[in-house]
Coordinates of N, CA and C in Angstrom, one line a residue:
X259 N -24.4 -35.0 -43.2 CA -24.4 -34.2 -44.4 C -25.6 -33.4 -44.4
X260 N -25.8 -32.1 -44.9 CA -26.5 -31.0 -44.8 C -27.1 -30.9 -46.3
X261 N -28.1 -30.6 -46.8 CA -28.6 -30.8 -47.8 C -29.6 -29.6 -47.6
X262 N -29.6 -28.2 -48.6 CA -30.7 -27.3 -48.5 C -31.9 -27.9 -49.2
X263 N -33.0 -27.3 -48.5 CA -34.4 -27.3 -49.4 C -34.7 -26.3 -49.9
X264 N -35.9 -26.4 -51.3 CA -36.0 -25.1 -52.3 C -36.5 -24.5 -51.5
X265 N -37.2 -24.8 -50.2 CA -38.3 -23.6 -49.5 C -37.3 -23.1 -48.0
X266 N -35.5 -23.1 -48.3 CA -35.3 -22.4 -47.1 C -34.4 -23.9 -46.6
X267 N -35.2 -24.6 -46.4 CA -35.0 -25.4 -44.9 C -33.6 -26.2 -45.4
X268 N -34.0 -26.8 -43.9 CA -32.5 -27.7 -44.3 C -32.8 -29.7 -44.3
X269 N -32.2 -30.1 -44.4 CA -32.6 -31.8 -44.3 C -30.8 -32.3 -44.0
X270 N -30.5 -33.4 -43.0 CA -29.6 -34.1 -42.7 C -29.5 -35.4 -43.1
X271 N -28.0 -36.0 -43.3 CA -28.3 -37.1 -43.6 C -27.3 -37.9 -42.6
X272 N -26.5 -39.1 -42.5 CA -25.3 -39.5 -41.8 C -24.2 -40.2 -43.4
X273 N -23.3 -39.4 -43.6 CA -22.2 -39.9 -44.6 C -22.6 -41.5 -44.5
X274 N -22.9 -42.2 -45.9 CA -22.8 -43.8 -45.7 C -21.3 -43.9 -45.3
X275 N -20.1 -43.8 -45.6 CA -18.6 -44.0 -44.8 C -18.6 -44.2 -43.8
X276 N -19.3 -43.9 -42.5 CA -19.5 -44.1 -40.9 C -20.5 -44.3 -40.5
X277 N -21.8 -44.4 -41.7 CA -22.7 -44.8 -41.1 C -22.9 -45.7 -39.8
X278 N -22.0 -47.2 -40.2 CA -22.4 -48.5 -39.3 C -21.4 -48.3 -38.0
X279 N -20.4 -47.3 -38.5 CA -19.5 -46.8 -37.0 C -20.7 -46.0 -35.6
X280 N -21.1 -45.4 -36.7 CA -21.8 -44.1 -36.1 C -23.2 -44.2 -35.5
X281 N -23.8 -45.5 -36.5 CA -25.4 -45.2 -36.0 C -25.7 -46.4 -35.5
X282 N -25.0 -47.7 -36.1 CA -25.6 -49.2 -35.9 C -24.6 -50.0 -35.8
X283 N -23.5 -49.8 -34.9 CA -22.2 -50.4 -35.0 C -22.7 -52.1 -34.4
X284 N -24.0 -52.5 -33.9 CA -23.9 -53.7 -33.5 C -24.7 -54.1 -34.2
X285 N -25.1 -54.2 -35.3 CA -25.5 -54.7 -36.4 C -24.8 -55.3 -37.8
X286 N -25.0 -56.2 -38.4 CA -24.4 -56.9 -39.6 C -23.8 -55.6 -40.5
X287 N -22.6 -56.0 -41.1 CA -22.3 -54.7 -41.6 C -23.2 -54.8 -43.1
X288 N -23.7 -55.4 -43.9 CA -24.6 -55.6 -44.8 C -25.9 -55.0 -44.1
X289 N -26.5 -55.3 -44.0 CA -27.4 -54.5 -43.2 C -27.2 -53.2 -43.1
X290 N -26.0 -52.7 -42.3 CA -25.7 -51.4 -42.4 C -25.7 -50.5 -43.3
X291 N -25.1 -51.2 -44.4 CA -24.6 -50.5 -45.7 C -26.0 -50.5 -46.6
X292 N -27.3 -51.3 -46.3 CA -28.6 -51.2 -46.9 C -29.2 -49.4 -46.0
X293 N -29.3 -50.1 -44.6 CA -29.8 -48.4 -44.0 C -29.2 -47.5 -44.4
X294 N -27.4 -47.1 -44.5 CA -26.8 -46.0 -44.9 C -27.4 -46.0 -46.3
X295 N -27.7 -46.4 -47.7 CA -28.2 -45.9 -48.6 C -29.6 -45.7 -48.5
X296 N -30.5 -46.2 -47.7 CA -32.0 -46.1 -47.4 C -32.5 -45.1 -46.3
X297 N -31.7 -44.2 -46.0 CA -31.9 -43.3 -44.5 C -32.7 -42.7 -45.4
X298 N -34.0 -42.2 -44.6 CA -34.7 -40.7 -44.4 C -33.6 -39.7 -43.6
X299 N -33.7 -38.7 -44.5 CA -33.2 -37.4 -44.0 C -34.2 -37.0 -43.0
X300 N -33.3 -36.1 -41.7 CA -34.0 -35.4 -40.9 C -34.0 -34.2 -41.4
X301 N -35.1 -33.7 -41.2 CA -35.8 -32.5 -41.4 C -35.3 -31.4 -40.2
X302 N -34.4 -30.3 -40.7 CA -34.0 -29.5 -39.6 C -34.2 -29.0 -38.7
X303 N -35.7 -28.8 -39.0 CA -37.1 -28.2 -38.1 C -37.2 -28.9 -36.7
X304 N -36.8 -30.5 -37.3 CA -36.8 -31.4 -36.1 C -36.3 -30.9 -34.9
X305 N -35.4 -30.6 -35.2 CA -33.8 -30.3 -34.3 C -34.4 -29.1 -33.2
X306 N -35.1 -27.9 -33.7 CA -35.2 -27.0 -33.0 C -36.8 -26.4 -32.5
X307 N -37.9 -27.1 -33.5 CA -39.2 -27.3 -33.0 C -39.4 -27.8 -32.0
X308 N -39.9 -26.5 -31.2 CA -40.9 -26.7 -29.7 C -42.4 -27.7 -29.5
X309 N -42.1 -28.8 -28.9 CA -43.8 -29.4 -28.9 C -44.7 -28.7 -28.0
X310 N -46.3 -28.6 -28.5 CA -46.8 -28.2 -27.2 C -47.2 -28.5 -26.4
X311 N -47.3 -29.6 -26.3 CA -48.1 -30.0 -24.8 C -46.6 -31.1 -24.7
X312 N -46.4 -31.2 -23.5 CA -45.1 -32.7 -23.1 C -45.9 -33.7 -23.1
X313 N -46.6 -34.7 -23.4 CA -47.4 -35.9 -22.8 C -46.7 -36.4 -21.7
X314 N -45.2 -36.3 -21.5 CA -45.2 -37.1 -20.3 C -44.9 -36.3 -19.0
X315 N -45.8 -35.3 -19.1 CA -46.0 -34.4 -17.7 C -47.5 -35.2 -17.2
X316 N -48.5 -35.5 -18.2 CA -49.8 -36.4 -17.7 C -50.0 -38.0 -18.1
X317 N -49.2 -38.4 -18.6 CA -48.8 -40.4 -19.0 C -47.6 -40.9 -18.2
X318 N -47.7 -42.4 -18.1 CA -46.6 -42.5 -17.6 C -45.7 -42.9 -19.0
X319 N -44.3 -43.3 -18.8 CA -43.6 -43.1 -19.6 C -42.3 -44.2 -19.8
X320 N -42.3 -44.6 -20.8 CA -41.0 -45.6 -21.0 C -39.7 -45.3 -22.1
X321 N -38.9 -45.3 -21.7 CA -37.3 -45.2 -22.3 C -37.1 -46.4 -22.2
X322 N -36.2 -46.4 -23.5 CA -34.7 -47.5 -24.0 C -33.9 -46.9 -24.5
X323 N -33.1 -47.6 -24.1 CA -31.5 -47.2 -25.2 C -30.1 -47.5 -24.8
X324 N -29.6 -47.6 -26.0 CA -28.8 -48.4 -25.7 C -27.0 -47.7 -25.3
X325 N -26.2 -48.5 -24.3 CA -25.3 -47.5 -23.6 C -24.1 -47.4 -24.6
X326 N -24.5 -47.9 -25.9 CA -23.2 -47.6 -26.7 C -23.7 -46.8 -27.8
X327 N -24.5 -45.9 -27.6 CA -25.1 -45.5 -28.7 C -24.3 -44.2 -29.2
X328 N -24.0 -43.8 -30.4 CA -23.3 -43.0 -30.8 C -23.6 -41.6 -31.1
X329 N -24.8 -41.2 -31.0 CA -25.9 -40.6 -31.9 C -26.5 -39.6 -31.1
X330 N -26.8 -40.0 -30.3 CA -27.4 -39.5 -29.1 C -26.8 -39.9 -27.7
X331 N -25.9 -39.3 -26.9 CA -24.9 -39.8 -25.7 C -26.2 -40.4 -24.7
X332 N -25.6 -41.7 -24.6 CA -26.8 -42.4 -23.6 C -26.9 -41.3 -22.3
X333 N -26.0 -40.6 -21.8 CA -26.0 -39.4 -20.6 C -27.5 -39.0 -20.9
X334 N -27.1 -38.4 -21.8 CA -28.3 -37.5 -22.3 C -30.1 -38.1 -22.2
X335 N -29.8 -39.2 -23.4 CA -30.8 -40.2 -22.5 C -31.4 -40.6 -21.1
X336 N -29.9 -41.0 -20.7 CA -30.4 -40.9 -18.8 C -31.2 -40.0 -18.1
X337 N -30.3 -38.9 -19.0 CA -30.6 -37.1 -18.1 C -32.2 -37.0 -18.7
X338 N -32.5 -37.1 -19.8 CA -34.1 -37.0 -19.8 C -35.5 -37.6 -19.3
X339 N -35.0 -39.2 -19.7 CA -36.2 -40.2 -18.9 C -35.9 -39.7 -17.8
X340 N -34.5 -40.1 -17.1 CA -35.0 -39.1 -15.6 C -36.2 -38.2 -15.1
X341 N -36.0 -37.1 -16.3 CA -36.7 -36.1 -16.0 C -37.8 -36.3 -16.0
X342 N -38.3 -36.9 -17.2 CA -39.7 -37.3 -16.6 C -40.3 -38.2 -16.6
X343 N -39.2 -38.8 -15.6 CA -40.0 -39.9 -14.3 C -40.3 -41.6 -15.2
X344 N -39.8 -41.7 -16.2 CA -39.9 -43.1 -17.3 C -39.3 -43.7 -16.4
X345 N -39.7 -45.0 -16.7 CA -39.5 -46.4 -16.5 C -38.3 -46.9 -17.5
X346 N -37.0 -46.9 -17.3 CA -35.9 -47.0 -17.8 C -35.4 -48.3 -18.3
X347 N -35.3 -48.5 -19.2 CA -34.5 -50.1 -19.6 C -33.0 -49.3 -20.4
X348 N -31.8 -49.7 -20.2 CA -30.8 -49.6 -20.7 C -30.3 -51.0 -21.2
X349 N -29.9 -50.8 -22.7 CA -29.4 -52.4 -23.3 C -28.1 -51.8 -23.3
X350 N -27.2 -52.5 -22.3 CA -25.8 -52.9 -22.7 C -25.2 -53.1 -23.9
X351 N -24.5 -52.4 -24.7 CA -23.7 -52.1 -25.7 C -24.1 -51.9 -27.0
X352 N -25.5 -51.6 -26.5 CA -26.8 -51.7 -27.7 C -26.2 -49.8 -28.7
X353 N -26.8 -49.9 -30.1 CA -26.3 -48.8 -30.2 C -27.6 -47.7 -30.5
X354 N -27.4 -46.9 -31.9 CA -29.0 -46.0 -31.8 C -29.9 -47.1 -32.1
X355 N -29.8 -47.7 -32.9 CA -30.8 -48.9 -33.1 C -31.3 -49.9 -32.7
X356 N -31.2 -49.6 -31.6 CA -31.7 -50.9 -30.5 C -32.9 -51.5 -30.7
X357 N -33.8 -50.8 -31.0 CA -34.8 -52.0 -31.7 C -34.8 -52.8 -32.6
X358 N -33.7 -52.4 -33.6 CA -33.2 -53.7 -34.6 C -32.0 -54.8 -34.2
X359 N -31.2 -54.1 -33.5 CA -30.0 -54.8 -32.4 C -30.8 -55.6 -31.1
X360 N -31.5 -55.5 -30.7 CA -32.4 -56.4 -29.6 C -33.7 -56.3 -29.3
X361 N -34.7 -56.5 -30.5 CA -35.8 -56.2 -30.9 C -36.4 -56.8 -29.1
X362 N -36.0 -58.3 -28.6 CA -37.0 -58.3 -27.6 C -37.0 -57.7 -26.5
X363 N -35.7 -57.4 -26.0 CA -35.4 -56.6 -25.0 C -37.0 -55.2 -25.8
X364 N -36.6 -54.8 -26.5 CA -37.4 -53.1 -26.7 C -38.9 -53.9 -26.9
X365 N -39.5 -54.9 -27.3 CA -40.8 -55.2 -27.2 C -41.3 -55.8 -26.0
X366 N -39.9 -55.9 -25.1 CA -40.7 -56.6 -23.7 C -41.2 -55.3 -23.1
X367 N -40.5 -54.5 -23.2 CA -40.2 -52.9 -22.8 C -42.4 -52.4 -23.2
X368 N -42.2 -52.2 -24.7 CA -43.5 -51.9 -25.2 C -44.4 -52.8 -24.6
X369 N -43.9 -54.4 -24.7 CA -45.6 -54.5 -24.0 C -46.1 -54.6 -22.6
X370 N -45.0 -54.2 -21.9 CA -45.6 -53.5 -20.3 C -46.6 -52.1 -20.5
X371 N -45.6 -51.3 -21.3 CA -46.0 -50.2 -21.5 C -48.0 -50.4 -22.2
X372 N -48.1 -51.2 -22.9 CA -49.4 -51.4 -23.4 C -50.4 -51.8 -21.8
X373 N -49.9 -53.2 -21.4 CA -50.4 -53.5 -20.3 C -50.5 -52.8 -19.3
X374 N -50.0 -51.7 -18.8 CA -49.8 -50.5 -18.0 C -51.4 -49.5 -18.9
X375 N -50.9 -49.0 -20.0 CA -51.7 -48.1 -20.0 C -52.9 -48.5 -20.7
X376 N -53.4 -50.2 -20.7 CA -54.6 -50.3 -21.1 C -55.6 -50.5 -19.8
X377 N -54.5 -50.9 -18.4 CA -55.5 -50.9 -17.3 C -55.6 -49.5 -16.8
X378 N -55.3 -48.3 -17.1 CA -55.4 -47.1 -16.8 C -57.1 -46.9 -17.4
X379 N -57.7 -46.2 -16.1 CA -59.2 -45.1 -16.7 C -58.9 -44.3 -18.1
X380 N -59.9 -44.3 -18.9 CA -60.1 -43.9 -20.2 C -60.0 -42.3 -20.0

């Protein structure tokens, strides 16, 4: 759902009707039906704002996500950590929310990632 702002912009939301189809299909449907009324809207700007510097052209870099995810086509996922060179974990049937769907899988993930870049030179 598309929602204008008084200064122009735009803000998104996901219909609660498909939310738990669409964003968290492997989560409690109670649960679901809490996030679908509790979403933060995305901010349109999101969508099409350029960052400037990439960090992971100079860091190394970790992805997850999960191969059922609705939201974002895990392809697309693949096709980017690819690109730059991350360290890839894929959760099987996990959906966009895979840190709430298999919080350890995604914190084993982070604390390599810590342990990696705390023995890195400052």
């Amino acid at each position: 759902m598309q929602h204008a702002l008084p200064d122009g912009g735009q803000e998104f939301t996901l219909a609660p009707e498909g939310f738990h189809e669409s964003f968290c299909a492997d989560i409690p449907v109670d649960d679901a039906a809490f996030y679908a009324i509790s979403q933060r809207p995305l901010a349109g700007v999101a969508l099409s704002e350029a960052a400037r510097t990439a960090a992971w052209r100079n860091r190394p870099v970790w992805g997850v996500f999960g191969t059922a995810d609705r939201c974002i086509d895990p392809g697309v996922h693949r096709f980017s950590y690819e690109r730059m060179g991350a360290q890839i974990t894929e959760v099987e049937g996990a959906s966009h929310v895979v840190m709430i769907s298999h919080p350890k899988e995604v914190a084993a993930v982070v604390m390599t990632a810590v342990s990696t870049c705390a023995a890195l030179p400052a």
